[in-house]
Amino acid sequence: MADLGGRIFFVNSALLHMLEEQSREDVYQHHLSAYYNPETAKRMQDEILPLVHRQGHWIGELNLISKRGHATP
């Protein structure tokens, strides 16, 4: 979970494993965009987060990029 500014404030154990991070605190130190490729991070900032702010939700899929560069849809 992240706020509309991209600050991550909750990660469950499954996501922590997918991101290949050691602890939740490691994830909380990063902006949401750190776990997406640059193109997706820009789309999130320019399109998705503003849409969530206006409508309250967004439905879609994005590929997460782990600490070691593995992509997970």
PDB file of N, CA and C in Angstrom:
ATOM      1  N   MET A   1       0.844  -1.167   0.000  1.00  0.00           N
ATOM      2  CA  MET A   1       0.000   0.000   0.000  1.00  0.00           C
ATOM      3  C   MET A   1       0.891   1.231   0.000  1.00  0.00           C
ATOM      4  N   ALA A   2       0.438   2.221  -0.737  1.00  0.00           N
ATOM      5  CA  ALA A   2       1.183   3.480  -0.813  1.00  0.00           C
ATOM      6  C   ALA A   2       0.191   4.633  -0.836  1.00  0.00           C
ATOM      7  N   ASP A   3       0.659   5.791  -0.400  1.00  0.00           N
ATOM      8  CA  ASP A   3      -0.205   6.962  -0.470  1.00  0.00           C
ATOM      9  C   ASP A   3      -0.117   7.572  -1.874  1.00  0.00           C
ATOM     10  N   LEU A   4      -0.903   8.600  -2.131  1.00  0.00           N
ATOM     11  CA  LEU A   4      -0.936   9.202  -3.467  1.00  0.00           C
ATOM     12  C   LEU A   4       0.364   9.908  -3.831  1.00  0.00           C
ATOM     13  N   GLY A   5       1.224  10.133  -2.868  1.00  0.00           N
ATOM     14  CA  GLY A   5       2.546  10.694  -3.132  1.00  0.00           C
ATOM     15  C   GLY A   5       3.575   9.634  -3.472  1.00  0.00           C
ATOM     16  N   GLY A   6       3.178   8.360  -3.389  1.00  0.00           N
ATOM     17  CA  GLY A   6       4.083   7.266  -3.724  1.00  0.00           C
ATOM     18  C   GLY A   6       4.881   6.736  -2.545  1.00  0.00           C
ATOM     19  N   ARG A   7       4.558   7.188  -1.333  1.00  0.00           N
ATOM     20  CA  ARG A   7       5.253   6.699  -0.135  1.00  0.00           C
ATOM     21  C   ARG A   7       4.648   5.357   0.274  1.00  0.00           C
ATOM     22  N   ILE A   8       5.464   4.326   0.303  1.00  0.00           N
ATOM     23  CA  ILE A   8       5.007   2.991   0.665  1.00  0.00           C
ATOM     24  C   ILE A   8       4.874   2.923   2.187  1.00  0.00           C
ATOM     25  N   PHE A   9       3.710   2.458   2.665  1.00  0.00           N
ATOM     26  CA  PHE A   9       3.516   2.380   4.105  1.00  0.00           C
ATOM     27  C   PHE A   9       3.085   1.002   4.596  1.00  0.00           C
ATOM     28  N   PHE A  10       2.835   0.051   3.686  1.00  0.00           N
ATOM     29  CA  PHE A  10       2.546  -1.324   4.103  1.00  0.00           C
ATOM     30  C   PHE A  10       2.938  -2.284   3.000  1.00  0.00           C
ATOM     31  N   VAL A  11       3.620  -3.353   3.396  1.00  0.00           N
ATOM     32  CA  VAL A  11       4.006  -4.434   2.478  1.00  0.00           C
ATOM     33  C   VAL A  11       3.756  -5.740   3.213  1.00  0.00           C
ATOM     34  N   ASN A  12       2.997  -6.657   2.590  1.00  0.00           N
ATOM     35  CA  ASN A  12       2.808  -7.958   3.236  1.00  0.00           C
ATOM     36  C   ASN A  12       4.003  -8.870   2.908  1.00  0.00           C
ATOM     37  N   SER A  13       4.060 -10.021   3.544  1.00  0.00           N
ATOM     38  CA  SER A  13       5.220 -10.903   3.393  1.00  0.00           C
ATOM     39  C   SER A  13       5.365 -11.444   1.975  1.00  0.00           C
ATOM     40  N   ALA A  14       4.258 -11.663   1.274  1.00  0.00           N
ATOM     41  CA  ALA A  14       4.340 -12.163  -0.106  1.00  0.00           C
ATOM     42  C   ALA A  14       4.992 -11.125  -1.024  1.00  0.00           C
ATOM     43  N   LEU A  15       4.600  -9.869  -0.880  1.00  0.00           N
ATOM     44  CA  LEU A  15       5.201  -8.820  -1.704  1.00  0.00           C
ATOM     45  C   LEU A  15       6.658  -8.603  -1.319  1.00  0.00           C
ATOM     46  N   LEU A  16       6.958  -8.662  -0.054  1.00  0.00           N
ATOM     47  CA  LEU A  16       8.338  -8.529   0.399  1.00  0.00           C
ATOM     48  C   LEU A  16       9.214  -9.580  -0.284  1.00  0.00           C
ATOM     49  N   HIS A  17       8.718 -10.792  -0.364  1.00  0.00           N
ATOM     50  CA  HIS A  17       9.437 -11.880  -1.039  1.00  0.00           C
ATOM     51  C   HIS A  17       9.581 -11.594  -2.536  1.00  0.00           C
ATOM     52  N   MET A  18       8.510 -11.154  -3.184  1.00  0.00           N
ATOM     53  CA  MET A  18       8.563 -10.859  -4.627  1.00  0.00           C
ATOM     54  C   MET A  18       9.545  -9.730  -4.931  1.00  0.00           C
ATOM     55  N   LEU A  19       9.639  -8.767  -4.043  1.00  0.00           N
ATOM     56  CA  LEU A  19      10.552  -7.642  -4.257  1.00  0.00           C
ATOM     57  C   LEU A  19      11.990  -7.984  -3.894  1.00  0.00           C
ATOM     58  N   GLU A  20      12.180  -9.162  -3.297  1.00  0.00           N
ATOM     59  CA  GLU A  20      13.503  -9.644  -2.892  1.00  0.00           C
ATOM     60  C   GLU A  20      14.187  -8.690  -1.910  1.00  0.00           C
ATOM     61  N   GLU A  21      13.388  -8.127  -1.014  1.00  0.00           N
ATOM     62  CA  GLU A  21      13.914  -7.251   0.026  1.00  0.00           C
ATOM     63  C   GLU A  21      14.031  -8.038   1.326  1.00  0.00           C
ATOM     64  N   GLN A  22      14.889  -7.583   2.208  1.00  0.00           N
ATOM     65  CA  GLN A  22      15.129  -8.276   3.474  1.00  0.00           C
ATOM     66  C   GLN A  22      14.093  -7.948   4.540  1.00  0.00           C
ATOM     67  N   SER A  23      13.616  -6.722   4.551  1.00  0.00           N
ATOM     68  CA  SER A  23      12.670  -6.321   5.597  1.00  0.00           C
ATOM     69  C   SER A  23      11.685  -5.294   5.052  1.00  0.00           C
ATOM     70  N   ARG A  24      10.585  -5.153   5.734  1.00  0.00           N
ATOM     71  CA  ARG A  24       9.596  -4.146   5.356  1.00  0.00           C
ATOM     72  C   ARG A  24      10.203  -2.749   5.411  1.00  0.00           C
ATOM     73  N   GLU A  25      11.052  -2.518   6.385  1.00  0.00           N
ATOM     74  CA  GLU A  25      11.676  -1.208   6.528  1.00  0.00           C
ATOM     75  C   GLU A  25      12.515  -0.855   5.299  1.00  0.00           C
ATOM     76  N   ASP A  26      13.144  -1.870   4.670  1.00  0.00           N
ATOM     77  CA  ASP A  26      13.900  -1.623   3.441  1.00  0.00           C
ATOM     78  C   ASP A  26      12.987  -1.087   2.344  1.00  0.00           C
ATOM     79  N   VAL A  27      11.793  -1.649   2.246  1.00  0.00           N
ATOM     80  CA  VAL A  27      10.827  -1.213   1.232  1.00  0.00           C
ATOM     81  C   VAL A  27      10.313   0.183   1.564  1.00  0.00           C
ATOM     82  N   TYR A  28      10.026   0.431   2.837  1.00  0.00           N
ATOM     83  CA  TYR A  28       9.456   1.718   3.249  1.00  0.00           C
ATOM     84  C   TYR A  28      10.395   2.891   2.979  1.00  0.00           C
ATOM     85  N   GLN A  29      11.677   2.615   2.774  1.00  0.00           N
ATOM     86  CA  GLN A  29      12.652   3.671   2.487  1.00  0.00           C
ATOM     87  C   GLN A  29      12.613   4.112   1.025  1.00  0.00           C
ATOM     88  N   HIS A  30      11.914   3.361   0.182  1.00  0.00           N
ATOM     89  CA  HIS A  30      11.868   3.652  -1.247  1.00  0.00           C
ATOM     90  C   HIS A  30      10.538   4.283  -1.651  1.00  0.00           C
ATOM     91  N   HIS A  31      10.581   5.048  -2.708  1.00  0.00           N
ATOM     92  CA  HIS A  31       9.367   5.562  -3.340  1.00  0.00           C
ATOM     93  C   HIS A  31       8.773   4.418  -4.149  1.00  0.00           C
ATOM     94  N   LEU A  32       7.496   4.421  -4.318  1.00  0.00           N
ATOM     95  CA  LEU A  32       6.791   3.400  -5.100  1.00  0.00           C
ATOM     96  C   LEU A  32       7.433   3.180  -6.470  1.00  0.00           C
ATOM     97  N   SER A  33       7.880   4.241  -7.109  1.00  0.00           N
ATOM     98  CA  SER A  33       8.447   4.141  -8.459  1.00  0.00           C
ATOM     99  C   SER A  33       9.733   3.329  -8.511  1.00  0.00           C
ATOM    100  N   ALA A  34      10.376   3.093  -7.370  1.00  0.00           N
ATOM    101  CA  ALA A  34      11.618   2.310  -7.349  1.00  0.00           C
ATOM    102  C   ALA A  34      11.387   0.867  -7.772  1.00  0.00           C
ATOM    103  N   TYR A  35      10.163   0.403  -7.714  1.00  0.00           N
ATOM    104  CA  TYR A  35       9.854  -0.991  -8.033  1.00  0.00           C
ATOM    105  C   TYR A  35       9.169  -1.159  -9.392  1.00  0.00           C
ATOM    106  N   TYR A  36       9.334  -0.173 -10.253  1.00  0.00           N
ATOM    107  CA  TYR A  36       8.806  -0.236 -11.621  1.00  0.00           C
ATOM    108  C   TYR A  36       9.878   0.251 -12.581  1.00  0.00           C
ATOM    109  N   ASN A  37       9.773  -0.169 -13.835  1.00  0.00           N
ATOM    110  CA  ASN A  37      10.728   0.343 -14.816  1.00  0.00           C
ATOM    111  C   ASN A  37      10.420   1.823 -15.048  1.00  0.00           C
ATOM    112  N   PRO A  38      11.366   2.576 -15.609  1.00  0.00           N
ATOM    113  CA  PRO A  38      11.169   4.024 -15.746  1.00  0.00           C
ATOM    114  C   PRO A  38       9.909   4.419 -16.508  1.00  0.00           C
ATOM    115  N   GLU A  39       9.573   3.686 -17.554  1.00  0.00           N
ATOM    116  CA  GLU A  39       8.371   4.006 -18.341  1.00  0.00           C
ATOM    117  C   GLU A  39       7.104   3.826 -17.495  1.00  0.00           C
ATOM    118  N   THR A  40       7.025   2.734 -16.763  1.00  0.00           N
ATOM    119  CA  THR A  40       5.869   2.473 -15.913  1.00  0.00           C
ATOM    120  C   THR A  40       5.809   3.468 -14.758  1.00  0.00           C
ATOM    121  N   ALA A  41       6.949   3.803 -14.180  1.00  0.00           N
ATOM    122  CA  ALA A  41       6.988   4.780 -13.092  1.00  0.00           C
ATOM    123  C   ALA A  41       6.446   6.125 -13.572  1.00  0.00           C
ATOM    124  N   LYS A  42       6.816   6.528 -14.779  1.00  0.00           N
ATOM    125  CA  LYS A  42       6.311   7.789 -15.338  1.00  0.00           C
ATOM    126  C   LYS A  42       4.803   7.701 -15.563  1.00  0.00           C
ATOM    127  N   ARG A  43       4.338   6.581 -16.095  1.00  0.00           N
ATOM    128  CA  ARG A  43       2.898   6.387 -16.310  1.00  0.00           C
ATOM    129  C   ARG A  43       2.147   6.450 -14.987  1.00  0.00           C
ATOM    130  N   MET A  44       2.726   5.845 -13.958  1.00  0.00           N
ATOM    131  CA  MET A  44       2.082   5.865 -12.655  1.00  0.00           C
ATOM    132  C   MET A  44       1.958   7.303 -12.146  1.00  0.00           C
ATOM    133  N   GLN A  45       3.028   8.060 -12.262  1.00  0.00           N
ATOM    134  CA  GLN A  45       3.029   9.442 -11.775  1.00  0.00           C
ATOM    135  C   GLN A  45       2.102  10.338 -12.589  1.00  0.00           C
ATOM    136  N   ASP A  46       2.127  10.191 -13.918  1.00  0.00           N
ATOM    137  CA  ASP A  46       1.373  11.086 -14.801  1.00  0.00           C
ATOM    138  C   ASP A  46      -0.082  10.690 -15.016  1.00  0.00           C
ATOM    139  N   GLU A  47      -0.357   9.392 -14.935  1.00  0.00           N
ATOM    140  CA  GLU A  47      -1.685   8.905 -15.312  1.00  0.00           C
ATOM    141  C   GLU A  47      -2.419   8.173 -14.186  1.00  0.00           C
ATOM    142  N   ILE A  48      -1.788   7.167 -13.618  1.00  0.00           N
ATOM    143  CA  ILE A  48      -2.485   6.273 -12.689  1.00  0.00           C
ATOM    144  C   ILE A  48      -2.784   6.946 -11.349  1.00  0.00           C
ATOM    145  N   LEU A  49      -1.775   7.540 -10.704  1.00  0.00           N
ATOM    146  CA  LEU A  49      -2.025   8.175  -9.405  1.00  0.00           C
ATOM    147  C   LEU A  49      -3.017   9.328  -9.500  1.00  0.00           C
ATOM    148  N   PRO A  50      -2.951  10.186 -10.533  1.00  0.00           N
ATOM    149  CA  PRO A  50      -3.988  11.218 -10.656  1.00  0.00           C
ATOM    150  C   PRO A  50      -5.397  10.626 -10.838  1.00  0.00           C
ATOM    151  N   LEU A  51      -5.494   9.526 -11.580  1.00  0.00           N
ATOM    152  CA  LEU A  51      -6.780   8.864 -11.759  1.00  0.00           C
ATOM    153  C   LEU A  51      -7.299   8.327 -10.425  1.00  0.00           C
ATOM    154  N   VAL A  52      -6.432   7.712  -9.640  1.00  0.00           N
ATOM    155  CA  VAL A  52      -6.830   7.214  -8.325  1.00  0.00           C
ATOM    156  C   VAL A  52      -7.284   8.377  -7.444  1.00  0.00           C
ATOM    157  N   HIS A  53      -6.579   9.478  -7.536  1.00  0.00           N
ATOM    158  CA  HIS A  53      -6.955  10.651  -6.746  1.00  0.00           C
ATOM    159  C   HIS A  53      -8.352  11.154  -7.127  1.00  0.00           C
ATOM    160  N   ARG A  54      -8.665  11.160  -8.428  1.00  0.00           N
ATOM    161  CA  ARG A  54      -9.976  11.647  -8.898  1.00  0.00           C
ATOM    162  C   ARG A  54     -11.093  10.639  -8.667  1.00  0.00           C
ATOM    163  N   GLN A  55     -10.831   9.357  -8.988  1.00  0.00           N
ATOM    164  CA  GLN A  55     -11.903   8.356  -8.987  1.00  0.00           C
ATOM    165  C   GLN A  55     -11.869   7.404  -7.800  1.00  0.00           C
ATOM    166  N   GLY A  56     -10.763   7.381  -7.075  1.00  0.00           N
ATOM    167  CA  GLY A  56     -10.676   6.519  -5.902  1.00  0.00           C
ATOM    168  C   GLY A  56     -10.109   5.141  -6.153  1.00  0.00           C
ATOM    169  N   HIS A  57      -9.905   4.787  -7.419  1.00  0.00           N
ATOM    170  CA  HIS A  57      -9.342   3.469  -7.723  1.00  0.00           C
ATOM    171  C   HIS A  57      -8.819   3.420  -9.156  1.00  0.00           C
ATOM    172  N   TRP A  58      -8.049   2.389  -9.434  1.00  0.00           N
ATOM    173  CA  TRP A  58      -7.562   2.099 -10.779  1.00  0.00           C
ATOM    174  C   TRP A  58      -7.508   0.594 -10.900  1.00  0.00           C
ATOM    175  N   ILE A  59      -7.957   0.057 -12.013  1.00  0.00           N
ATOM    176  CA  ILE A  59      -7.915  -1.385 -12.251  1.00  0.00           C
ATOM    177  C   ILE A  59      -6.968  -1.627 -13.406  1.00  0.00           C
ATOM    178  N   GLY A  60      -5.977  -2.467 -13.188  1.00  0.00           N
ATOM    179  CA  GLY A  60      -5.020  -2.782 -14.229  1.00  0.00           C
ATOM    180  C   GLY A  60      -3.884  -3.605 -13.669  1.00  0.00           C
ATOM    181  N   GLU A  61      -2.944  -3.924 -14.520  1.00  0.00           N
ATOM    182  CA  GLU A  61      -1.775  -4.694 -14.117  1.00  0.00           C
ATOM    183  C   GLU A  61      -0.518  -3.973 -14.536  1.00  0.00           C
ATOM    184  N   LEU A  62       0.480  -4.049 -13.673  1.00  0.00           N
ATOM    185  CA  LEU A  62       1.796  -3.494 -13.947  1.00  0.00           C
ATOM    186  C   LEU A  62       2.832  -4.522 -13.519  1.00  0.00           C
ATOM    187  N   ASN A  63       3.991  -4.501 -14.134  1.00  0.00           N
ATOM    188  CA  ASN A  63       5.074  -5.390 -13.732  1.00  0.00           C
ATOM    189  C   ASN A  63       5.911  -4.737 -12.648  1.00  0.00           C
ATOM    190  N   LEU A  64       6.011  -5.412 -11.508  1.00  0.00           N
ATOM    191  CA  LEU A  64       6.919  -4.980 -10.450  1.00  0.00           C
ATOM    192  C   LEU A  64       8.324  -5.426 -10.798  1.00  0.00           C
ATOM    193  N   ILE A  65       9.303  -4.628 -10.463  1.00  0.00           N
ATOM    194  CA  ILE A  65      10.696  -4.985 -10.684  1.00  0.00           C
ATOM    195  C   ILE A  65      11.338  -5.168  -9.315  1.00  0.00           C
ATOM    196  N   SER A  66      11.883  -6.355  -9.069  1.00  0.00           N
ATOM    197  CA  SER A  66      12.482  -6.647  -7.769  1.00  0.00           C
ATOM    198  C   SER A  66      13.834  -5.953  -7.620  1.00  0.00           C
ATOM    199  N   LYS A  67      14.357  -6.051  -6.433  1.00  0.00           N
ATOM    200  CA  LYS A  67      15.656  -5.471  -6.111  1.00  0.00           C
ATOM    201  C   LYS A  67      16.749  -5.992  -7.065  1.00  0.00           C
ATOM    202  N   ARG A  68      16.616  -7.227  -7.487  1.00  0.00           N
ATOM    203  CA  ARG A  68      17.603  -7.844  -8.385  1.00  0.00           C
ATOM    204  C   ARG A  68      17.218  -7.755  -9.869  1.00  0.00           C
ATOM    205  N   GLY A  69      16.118  -7.059 -10.162  1.00  0.00           N
ATOM    206  CA  GLY A  69      15.725  -6.837 -11.552  1.00  0.00           C
ATOM    207  C   GLY A  69      14.764  -7.837 -12.142  1.00  0.00           C
ATOM    208  N   HIS A  70      14.194  -8.720 -11.327  1.00  0.00           N
ATOM    209  CA  HIS A  70      13.211  -9.681 -11.826  1.00  0.00           C
ATOM    210  C   HIS A  70      11.841  -9.012 -11.950  1.00  0.00           C
ATOM    211  N   ALA A  71      11.176  -9.241 -13.070  1.00  0.00           N
ATOM    212  CA  ALA A  71       9.848  -8.663 -13.317  1.00  0.00           C
ATOM    213  C   ALA A  71       8.768  -9.647 -12.878  1.00  0.00           C
ATOM    214  N   THR A  72       7.769  -9.124 -12.165  1.00  0.00           N
ATOM    215  CA  THR A  72       6.617  -9.920 -11.733  1.00  0.00           C
ATOM    216  C   THR A  72       5.350  -9.158 -12.103  1.00  0.00           C
ATOM    217  N   PRO A  73       4.486  -9.776 -12.941  1.00  0.00           N
ATOM    218  CA  PRO A  73       3.232  -9.091 -13.278  1.00  0.00           C
ATOM    219  C   PRO A  73       2.310  -8.978 -12.080  1.00  0.00           C
TER     220      PRO A  73
END
